[in-house]
């Protein structure tokens, strides 16, 4: 049934305005939701007598109790209160996810009514229809805690960022996490190749070039190739197609909405499209070989990434004879050390034979990834300290 997806629930509509109700039901249908409808609450008997006595504060009367006892006031993931019904819900228990909705909201007192009912936003139709459909669709898709989104970027050329991104995604999927691996580098050759799935059926980035507005999370996931228990959004090997930054933003946002893990392989050059991705990441891992020239190059990359990313940490890959130790590399870059990944002998050959990075559970690469996810997914904030 629409609107009953696991973790989604059904939005609650409270209004006595038939025209507004028609609008809200239409928007719910557009989002694939089947709402509960509360058509209003009984008037308080005797509130206005022959003497013309004004009714008492509704917050003190049974109207709010009627709302609180209605289907889903405290449990519905979203409550849409018509402007006509705002006065009657003032005494209902405060909760998140309440929106005051109407068509004529130029009344300056509308904001006072929104505060009185604890509304998060005031939405005026038809201007806010697109926003409201998005909110309702989040409910249908079970939007809750978003996926932990981790980007991987090379501090220098050939640092092994794509290998680490692929291994992180594979280990997360094998740990039972819903996982999407996103190839953020159109010149990188394709993450599906690392997973041995370049011929797998499913959409690639060029298919989203014409996307406008919201991308459905469920539809996105189902449309992508499934390789080794994870979904992969990669570039194809045809002529290069430019995907607008707005489309990239919508796709990454959709990938995060259903929770789990999202891993993004990032290019070293931060342009507008990459900035859209960086803004949605919880953490960026910068892979840096442990030698001075690579650290110098990584410093320039880090400067661009830090302009957008909230949290950048260093992964040192291998140690060169006479090179820098991991702590020194992190110190020179002024970023926390996320760990060290030794160079894995024989990995390129195994990848060429169809074995993806991280497939061998006892390898140093797999052990690093498993440890990273144990810390990341086990912490309260979803990011390892």
Tab-separated table of C-alpha atoms in Angstrom:
chain	number	residue	atom	x	y	z
A	1	UNK	CA	0.000	0.000	0.000
A	2	UNK	CA	1.291	3.471	-0.787
A	3	UNK	CA	2.494	5.283	2.246
A	4	UNK	CA	3.041	2.144	4.287
A	5	UNK	CA	6.637	1.504	3.322
A	6	UNK	CA	8.796	0.336	6.202
A	7	UNK	CA	9.839	3.274	8.296
A	8	UNK	CA	7.734	5.590	6.189
A	9	UNK	CA	4.252	5.810	7.694
A	10	UNK	CA	1.352	7.979	6.571
A	11	UNK	CA	1.177	11.768	6.775
A	12	UNK	CA	-1.676	13.355	8.738
A	13	UNK	CA	-3.815	16.137	7.243
A	14	UNK	CA	-5.880	18.371	9.537
A	15	UNK	CA	-8.238	20.816	7.821
A	16	UNK	CA	-11.924	21.666	7.397
A	17	UNK	CA	-11.334	23.526	4.120
A	18	UNK	CA	-12.533	21.243	1.269
A	19	UNK	CA	-10.540	23.101	-1.387
A	20	UNK	CA	-7.337	22.941	0.641
A	21	UNK	CA	-8.001	19.278	1.383
A	22	UNK	CA	-8.328	18.568	-2.343
A	23	UNK	CA	-4.995	20.263	-2.952
A	24	UNK	CA	-3.246	18.308	-0.195
A	25	UNK	CA	-4.717	14.999	-1.324
A	26	UNK	CA	-3.542	15.744	-4.873
A	27	UNK	CA	-0.009	16.469	-3.653
A	28	UNK	CA	0.018	13.323	-1.526
A	29	UNK	CA	-1.028	11.309	-4.559
A	30	UNK	CA	1.777	12.886	-6.591
A	31	UNK	CA	4.234	11.775	-3.911
A	32	UNK	CA	2.753	8.273	-3.696
A	33	UNK	CA	1.404	8.740	-0.155
A	34	UNK	CA	-1.930	7.723	1.320
A	35	UNK	CA	-2.613	10.130	4.203
A	36	UNK	CA	-4.797	10.017	7.265
A	37	UNK	CA	-7.331	12.886	7.153
A	38	UNK	CA	-8.691	14.624	10.242
A	39	UNK	CA	-11.561	16.780	9.006
A	40	UNK	CA	-11.750	19.024	12.015
A	41	UNK	CA	-12.707	18.953	15.644
A	42	UNK	CA	-16.001	19.438	17.463
A	43	UNK	CA	-16.861	22.926	18.652
A	44	UNK	CA	-16.862	23.342	22.387
A	45	UNK	CA	-20.470	23.198	23.505
A	46	UNK	CA	-21.617	26.365	25.218
A	47	UNK	CA	-18.416	28.236	24.447
A	48	UNK	CA	-20.414	31.181	23.118
A	49	UNK	CA	-23.644	31.832	24.956
A	50	UNK	CA	-26.506	34.239	24.525
A	51	UNK	CA	-24.514	36.847	26.383
A	52	UNK	CA	-21.899	36.774	23.630
A	53	UNK	CA	-19.152	35.437	25.871
A	54	UNK	CA	-15.939	34.779	23.885
A	55	UNK	CA	-14.792	31.166	23.829
A	56	UNK	CA	-12.043	30.166	26.203
A	57	UNK	CA	-8.513	29.557	25.038
A	58	UNK	CA	-8.710	26.459	22.821
A	59	UNK	CA	-5.449	25.256	24.313
A	60	UNK	CA	-7.345	24.644	27.526
A	61	UNK	CA	-10.270	22.836	25.980
A	62	UNK	CA	-11.035	19.451	24.403
A	63	UNK	CA	-10.248	20.458	20.808
A	64	UNK	CA	-6.539	19.848	21.257
A	65	UNK	CA	-7.295	16.597	23.040
A	66	UNK	CA	-9.218	15.561	19.963
A	67	UNK	CA	-6.194	16.244	17.803
A	68	UNK	CA	-3.849	14.419	20.141
A	69	UNK	CA	-6.137	11.434	20.065
A	70	UNK	CA	-6.606	11.494	16.323
A	71	UNK	CA	-4.966	8.983	14.032
A	72	UNK	CA	-1.273	9.681	14.080
A	73	UNK	CA	-0.784	13.108	15.698
A	74	UNK	CA	2.179	11.856	17.712
A	75	UNK	CA	3.211	8.998	15.401
A	76	UNK	CA	2.671	10.380	11.884
A	77	UNK	CA	5.988	11.262	10.257
A	78	UNK	CA	4.465	14.472	8.873
A	79	UNK	CA	1.499	16.629	9.955
A	80	UNK	CA	-0.056	19.129	7.523
A	81	UNK	CA	-2.257	21.621	9.363
A	82	UNK	CA	-4.524	23.821	7.288
A	83	UNK	CA	-4.431	27.500	8.185
A	84	UNK	CA	-8.145	27.230	8.957
A	85	UNK	CA	-7.449	24.625	11.679
A	86	UNK	CA	-4.426	26.241	13.336
A	87	UNK	CA	-6.414	27.730	16.229
A	88	UNK	CA	-7.779	24.358	17.160
A	89	UNK	CA	-4.483	22.529	17.475
A	90	UNK	CA	-2.709	25.045	19.700
A	91	UNK	CA	-2.912	22.801	22.726
A	92	UNK	CA	-1.807	19.604	21.012
A	93	UNK	CA	1.512	18.092	22.178
A	94	UNK	CA	4.545	19.691	20.543
A	95	UNK	CA	6.327	17.525	18.000
A	96	UNK	CA	8.607	17.778	14.987
A	97	UNK	CA	7.349	17.575	11.405
A	98	UNK	CA	4.365	19.945	11.663
A	99	UNK	CA	3.692	22.326	8.735
A	100	UNK	CA	1.103	25.082	8.480
A	101	UNK	CA	-0.380	25.090	4.964
A	102	UNK	CA	-2.756	27.449	3.190
A	103	UNK	CA	-3.406	29.412	0.040
A	104	UNK	CA	-3.788	32.914	1.474
A	105	UNK	CA	-0.963	33.290	3.957
A	106	UNK	CA	-0.310	37.022	3.591
A	107	UNK	CA	-1.976	37.569	6.963
A	108	UNK	CA	0.808	38.794	9.300
A	109	UNK	CA	-0.700	36.734	12.122
A	110	UNK	CA	0.002	33.516	10.239
A	111	UNK	CA	3.504	33.394	11.687
A	112	UNK	CA	2.100	33.809	15.182
A	113	UNK	CA	-0.232	30.881	14.571
A	114	UNK	CA	2.711	28.832	13.263
A	115	UNK	CA	4.650	29.501	16.462
A	116	UNK	CA	1.634	28.627	18.597
A	117	UNK	CA	1.323	25.163	17.052
A	118	UNK	CA	5.076	24.540	16.818
A	119	UNK	CA	5.126	24.448	13.007
A	120	UNK	CA	8.509	24.040	11.340
A	121	UNK	CA	7.481	26.021	8.256
A	122	UNK	CA	4.626	27.995	6.745
A	123	UNK	CA	3.847	26.769	3.215
A	124	UNK	CA	1.790	28.795	0.776
A	125	UNK	CA	0.120	26.990	-2.114
A	126	UNK	CA	0.617	26.832	-5.030
A	127	UNK	CA	4.113	28.345	-4.621
A	128	UNK	CA	5.301	25.657	-2.207
A	129	UNK	CA	3.784	22.660	-4.017
A	130	UNK	CA	7.133	21.295	-5.203
A	131	UNK	CA	8.649	21.596	-1.727
A	132	UNK	CA	5.648	19.938	-0.135
A	133	UNK	CA	5.716	17.027	-2.584
A	134	UNK	CA	9.378	16.531	-1.677
A	135	UNK	CA	8.552	16.467	2.027
A	136	UNK	CA	5.741	13.974	1.547
A	137	UNK	CA	7.865	11.792	-0.729
A	138	UNK	CA	10.533	11.645	1.972
A	139	UNK	CA	7.897	10.099	4.209
A	140	UNK	CA	6.905	7.523	1.602
A	141	UNK	CA	10.529	6.570	1.048
A	142	UNK	CA	11.062	6.110	4.747
A	143	UNK	CA	13.371	9.100	5.086
A	144	UNK	CA	14.994	9.023	8.479
A	145	UNK	CA	18.635	9.150	9.345
A	146	UNK	CA	20.467	9.694	6.034
A	147	UNK	CA	23.236	7.439	4.836
A	148	UNK	CA	26.736	7.976	6.161
A	149	UNK	CA	28.378	9.583	3.125
A	150	UNK	CA	32.141	9.196	2.744
A	151	UNK	CA	34.214	10.639	-0.067
A	152	UNK	CA	37.633	9.338	-1.106
A	153	UNK	CA	40.098	11.562	-2.956
A	154	UNK	CA	43.686	11.125	-4.037
A	155	UNK	CA	46.155	13.628	-2.662
A	156	UNK	CA	48.338	12.962	-5.693
A	157	UNK	CA	48.101	11.030	-8.926
A	158	UNK	CA	48.107	7.264	-8.526
A	159	UNK	CA	47.518	7.433	-4.767
A	160	UNK	CA	44.985	4.592	-4.876
A	161	UNK	CA	41.818	6.541	-4.012
A	162	UNK	CA	39.576	4.567	-6.389
A	163	UNK	CA	40.899	1.300	-4.986
A	164	UNK	CA	40.118	2.419	-1.435
A	165	UNK	CA	36.666	3.722	-2.382
A	166	UNK	CA	35.794	0.424	-4.026
A	167	UNK	CA	37.092	-1.596	-1.070
A	168	UNK	CA	35.200	0.561	1.448
A	169	UNK	CA	31.939	0.059	-0.442
A	170	UNK	CA	32.490	-3.682	-0.807
A	171	UNK	CA	33.297	-4.197	2.888
A	172	UNK	CA	30.276	-2.124	3.957
A	173	UNK	CA	27.992	-4.203	1.746
A	174	UNK	CA	29.444	-7.447	3.097
A	175	UNK	CA	28.809	-6.164	6.616
A	176	UNK	CA	25.112	-5.934	5.727
A	177	UNK	CA	24.858	-2.199	5.069
A	178	UNK	CA	22.749	-0.842	2.253
A	179	UNK	CA	25.541	0.547	0.078
A	180	UNK	CA	25.786	2.767	-2.993
A	181	UNK	CA	29.158	3.443	-4.628
A	182	UNK	CA	29.219	6.636	-6.704
A	183	UNK	CA	31.874	7.402	-9.284
A	184	UNK	CA	32.447	11.144	-9.042
A	185	UNK	CA	35.265	11.263	-11.598
A	186	UNK	CA	34.114	11.289	-15.250
A	187	UNK	CA	37.724	10.805	-16.372
A	188	UNK	CA	38.502	7.960	-14.016
A	189	UNK	CA	37.667	4.997	-16.237
A	190	UNK	CA	34.570	3.783	-14.404
A	191	UNK	CA	34.145	2.262	-10.941
A	192	UNK	CA	32.107	-0.553	-12.457
A	193	UNK	CA	35.311	-1.783	-14.115
A	194	UNK	CA	36.992	-2.255	-10.717
A	195	UNK	CA	34.010	-4.383	-9.709
A	196	UNK	CA	34.037	-6.359	-12.941
A	197	UNK	CA	30.639	-5.042	-14.023
A	198	UNK	CA	31.225	-2.775	-16.989
A	199	UNK	CA	28.647	-4.728	-19.005
A	200	UNK	CA	26.067	-4.961	-16.205
A	201	UNK	CA	22.614	-3.605	-16.974
A	202	UNK	CA	21.560	-0.389	-15.302
A	203	UNK	CA	21.790	3.375	-15.551
A	204	UNK	CA	25.017	5.369	-15.629
A	205	UNK	CA	25.674	9.065	-14.998
A	206	UNK	CA	24.818	10.219	-18.570
A	207	UNK	CA	21.291	8.884	-18.048
A	208	UNK	CA	20.779	11.500	-15.323
A	209	UNK	CA	22.060	14.466	-17.325
A	210	UNK	CA	18.539	15.667	-18.081
A	211	UNK	CA	17.244	15.198	-14.521
A	212	UNK	CA	15.292	18.124	-13.136
A	213	UNK	CA	14.202	18.500	-9.534
A	214	UNK	CA	13.870	15.625	-7.150
A	215	UNK	CA	15.170	12.106	-7.885
A	216	UNK	CA	13.313	9.317	-6.116
A	217	UNK	CA	15.548	7.369	-3.759
A	218	UNK	CA	13.903	4.018	-4.369
A	219	UNK	CA	13.798	4.486	-8.121
A	220	UNK	CA	17.457	5.486	-8.175
A	221	UNK	CA	18.579	2.460	-6.225
A	222	UNK	CA	16.590	0.031	-8.348
A	223	UNK	CA	17.889	1.558	-11.586
A	224	UNK	CA	21.601	1.119	-10.827
A	225	UNK	CA	23.711	-1.967	-11.602
A	226	UNK	CA	23.991	-4.322	-8.634
A	227	UNK	CA	27.492	-5.735	-8.224
A	228	UNK	CA	28.773	-7.710	-5.239
A	229	UNK	CA	25.707	-6.799	-3.111
A	230	UNK	CA	26.062	-3.062	-3.666
A	231	UNK	CA	24.683	-0.573	-6.164
A	232	UNK	CA	27.084	1.343	-8.417
A	233	UNK	CA	26.604	4.650	-10.198
A	234	UNK	CA	29.427	4.908	-12.697
A	235	UNK	CA	30.314	6.694	-15.905
A	236	UNK	CA	30.056	4.893	-19.206
A	237	UNK	CA	32.745	4.671	-21.838
A	238	UNK	CA	30.962	6.647	-24.525
A	239	UNK	CA	31.395	10.279	-25.451
A	240	UNK	CA	31.676	12.483	-22.398
A	241	UNK	CA	28.341	13.922	-21.289
A	242	UNK	CA	28.240	16.890	-18.929
A	243	UNK	CA	25.879	16.293	-15.994
A	244	UNK	CA	24.719	19.640	-14.552
A	245	UNK	CA	25.635	20.336	-10.902
A	246	UNK	CA	21.948	20.544	-9.969
A	247	UNK	CA	21.360	17.025	-11.298
A	248	UNK	CA	24.414	15.729	-9.442
A	249	UNK	CA	23.142	17.324	-6.227
A	250	UNK	CA	19.720	15.671	-6.638
A	251	UNK	CA	21.176	12.243	-7.373
A	252	UNK	CA	23.548	12.277	-4.394
A	253	UNK	CA	20.756	13.509	-2.112
A	254	UNK	CA	18.536	10.645	-3.312
A	255	UNK	CA	21.307	8.124	-2.692
A	256	UNK	CA	21.552	9.280	0.924
A	257	UNK	CA	17.841	9.411	1.771
A	258	UNK	CA	17.279	5.725	2.478
A	259	UNK	CA	20.134	5.352	4.929
A	260	UNK	CA	23.045	2.939	4.981
A	261	UNK	CA	26.349	3.936	3.398
A	262	UNK	CA	27.270	6.030	0.366
A	263	UNK	CA	30.878	6.045	-0.860
A	264	UNK	CA	31.983	8.559	-3.496
A	265	UNK	CA	35.191	8.345	-5.514
A	266	UNK	CA	36.206	11.979	-6.052
A	267	UNK	CA	38.406	13.638	-8.680
A	268	UNK	CA	41.297	15.789	-7.485
A	269	UNK	CA	39.989	18.937	-9.182
A	270	UNK	CA	37.190	20.667	-7.253
A	271	UNK	CA	34.780	22.279	-9.715
A	272	UNK	CA	31.153	23.293	-9.229
A	273	UNK	CA	29.848	19.753	-9.692
A	274	UNK	CA	32.354	18.262	-7.246
A	275	UNK	CA	31.539	21.021	-4.755
A	276	UNK	CA	27.888	19.907	-4.852
A	277	UNK	CA	29.002	16.417	-3.849
A	278	UNK	CA	31.445	17.585	-1.171
A	279	UNK	CA	28.718	19.655	0.491
A	280	UNK	CA	26.697	16.476	1.135
A	281	UNK	CA	29.523	14.333	2.528
A	282	UNK	CA	30.019	13.623	6.215
A	283	UNK	CA	33.690	12.845	5.794
A	284	UNK	CA	36.393	12.976	3.124
A	285	UNK	CA	39.336	10.569	3.232
A	286	UNK	CA	42.390	11.875	1.395
A	287	UNK	CA	44.747	9.109	0.288
A	288	UNK	CA	48.378	10.216	0.368
A	289	UNK	CA	51.545	8.165	-0.298
A	290	UNK	CA	54.090	8.613	2.461
A	291	UNK	CA	56.647	10.680	0.577
A	292	UNK	CA	57.308	14.406	0.480
A	293	UNK	CA	56.397	15.137	-3.139
A	294	UNK	CA	52.991	13.504	-2.725
A	295	UNK	CA	52.392	15.449	0.484
A	296	UNK	CA	53.156	18.702	-1.324
A	297	UNK	CA	50.628	17.848	-4.042
A	298	UNK	CA	48.078	16.782	-1.412
A	299	UNK	CA	48.366	20.130	0.302
A	300	UNK	CA	47.053	21.864	-2.815
A	301	UNK	CA	44.219	19.373	-3.186
A	302	UNK	CA	43.308	19.689	0.491
A	303	UNK	CA	43.062	23.464	0.225
A	304	UNK	CA	40.351	23.159	-2.424
A	305	UNK	CA	38.471	20.394	-0.631
A	306	UNK	CA	38.425	22.231	2.706
A	307	UNK	CA	36.588	25.154	1.126
A	308	UNK	CA	33.482	22.950	0.979
A	309	UNK	CA	33.960	19.726	2.974
A	310	UNK	CA	33.203	19.674	6.693
A	311	UNK	CA	35.690	16.998	7.707
A	312	UNK	CA	38.872	15.956	5.868
A	313	UNK	CA	41.144	13.173	7.162
A	314	UNK	CA	44.300	11.556	5.866
A	315	UNK	CA	44.866	7.929	4.897
A	316	UNK	CA	48.542	7.204	4.321
A	317	UNK	CA	49.125	4.546	1.669
A	318	UNK	CA	52.386	2.677	1.947
A	319	UNK	CA	55.751	3.831	3.223
A	320	UNK	CA	58.554	4.741	0.881
A	321	UNK	CA	62.124	3.914	1.928
A	322	UNK	CA	63.311	6.938	3.849
A	323	UNK	CA	59.854	8.485	3.528
A	324	UNK	CA	57.533	10.079	6.075
A	325	UNK	CA	55.667	8.190	8.757
A	326	UNK	CA	51.854	8.520	8.831
A	327	UNK	CA	51.769	10.959	11.753
A	328	UNK	CA	54.226	13.255	9.962
A	329	UNK	CA	52.153	13.189	6.771
A	330	UNK	CA	48.985	14.117	8.660
A	331	UNK	CA	50.833	16.797	10.581
A	332	UNK	CA	52.175	18.431	7.433
A	333	UNK	CA	48.683	18.485	5.956
A	334	UNK	CA	47.094	19.759	9.154
A	335	UNK	CA	44.443	17.025	9.137
A	336	UNK	CA	43.592	14.119	11.457
A	337	UNK	CA	45.067	10.736	10.594
A	338	UNK	CA	42.420	8.147	9.673
A	339	UNK	CA	44.943	5.326	9.349
A	340	UNK	CA	47.517	3.642	7.160
A	341	UNK	CA	46.945	1.217	4.305
A	342	UNK	CA	50.026	-0.749	3.230
A	343	UNK	CA	50.577	-1.334	-0.480
A	344	UNK	CA	49.040	-4.731	-1.255
A	345	UNK	CA	51.288	-6.843	-3.446
A	346	UNK	CA	49.410	-8.646	-6.200
A	347	UNK	CA	46.234	-6.563	-5.958
A	348	UNK	CA	46.427	-5.121	-9.517
A	349	UNK	CA	46.734	-8.612	-10.948
A	350	UNK	CA	43.775	-9.914	-8.957
A	351	UNK	CA	41.659	-6.928	-10.041
A	352	UNK	CA	42.573	-7.635	-13.664
A	353	UNK	CA	41.308	-11.191	-13.160
A	354	UNK	CA	37.959	-9.935	-11.842
A	355	UNK	CA	38.510	-9.819	-8.080
A	356	UNK	CA	37.464	-6.412	-6.688
A	357	UNK	CA	39.588	-4.566	-4.110
A	358	UNK	CA	38.767	-5.602	-0.561
A	359	UNK	CA	37.392	-9.003	-1.523
A	360	UNK	CA	39.986	-10.889	0.542
A	361	UNK	CA	38.823	-10.428	4.107
A	362	UNK	CA	42.247	-10.983	5.679
A	363	UNK	CA	44.084	-8.522	3.465
A	364	UNK	CA	45.466	-5.294	4.916
A	365	UNK	CA	43.069	-3.285	2.743
A	366	UNK	CA	40.018	-5.213	3.948
A	367	UNK	CA	41.118	-4.973	7.580
A	368	UNK	CA	41.503	-1.200	7.282
A	369	UNK	CA	38.027	-0.861	5.758
A	370	UNK	CA	36.380	-3.125	8.323
A	371	UNK	CA	37.971	-1.183	11.163
A	372	UNK	CA	36.935	2.113	9.645
A	373	UNK	CA	33.274	1.081	9.358
A	374	UNK	CA	33.207	-0.371	12.864
A	375	UNK	CA	34.271	3.002	14.231
A	376	UNK	CA	32.175	5.082	11.861
A	377	UNK	CA	28.903	3.199	12.100
A	378	UNK	CA	29.319	2.571	15.812
A	379	UNK	CA	29.737	6.207	16.804
A	380	UNK	CA	26.797	8.361	17.810
A	381	UNK	CA	27.498	10.920	15.096
A	382	UNK	CA	28.152	8.339	12.397
A	383	UNK	CA	31.728	9.571	11.900
A	384	UNK	CA	34.770	8.086	13.606
A	385	UNK	CA	36.569	10.250	16.114
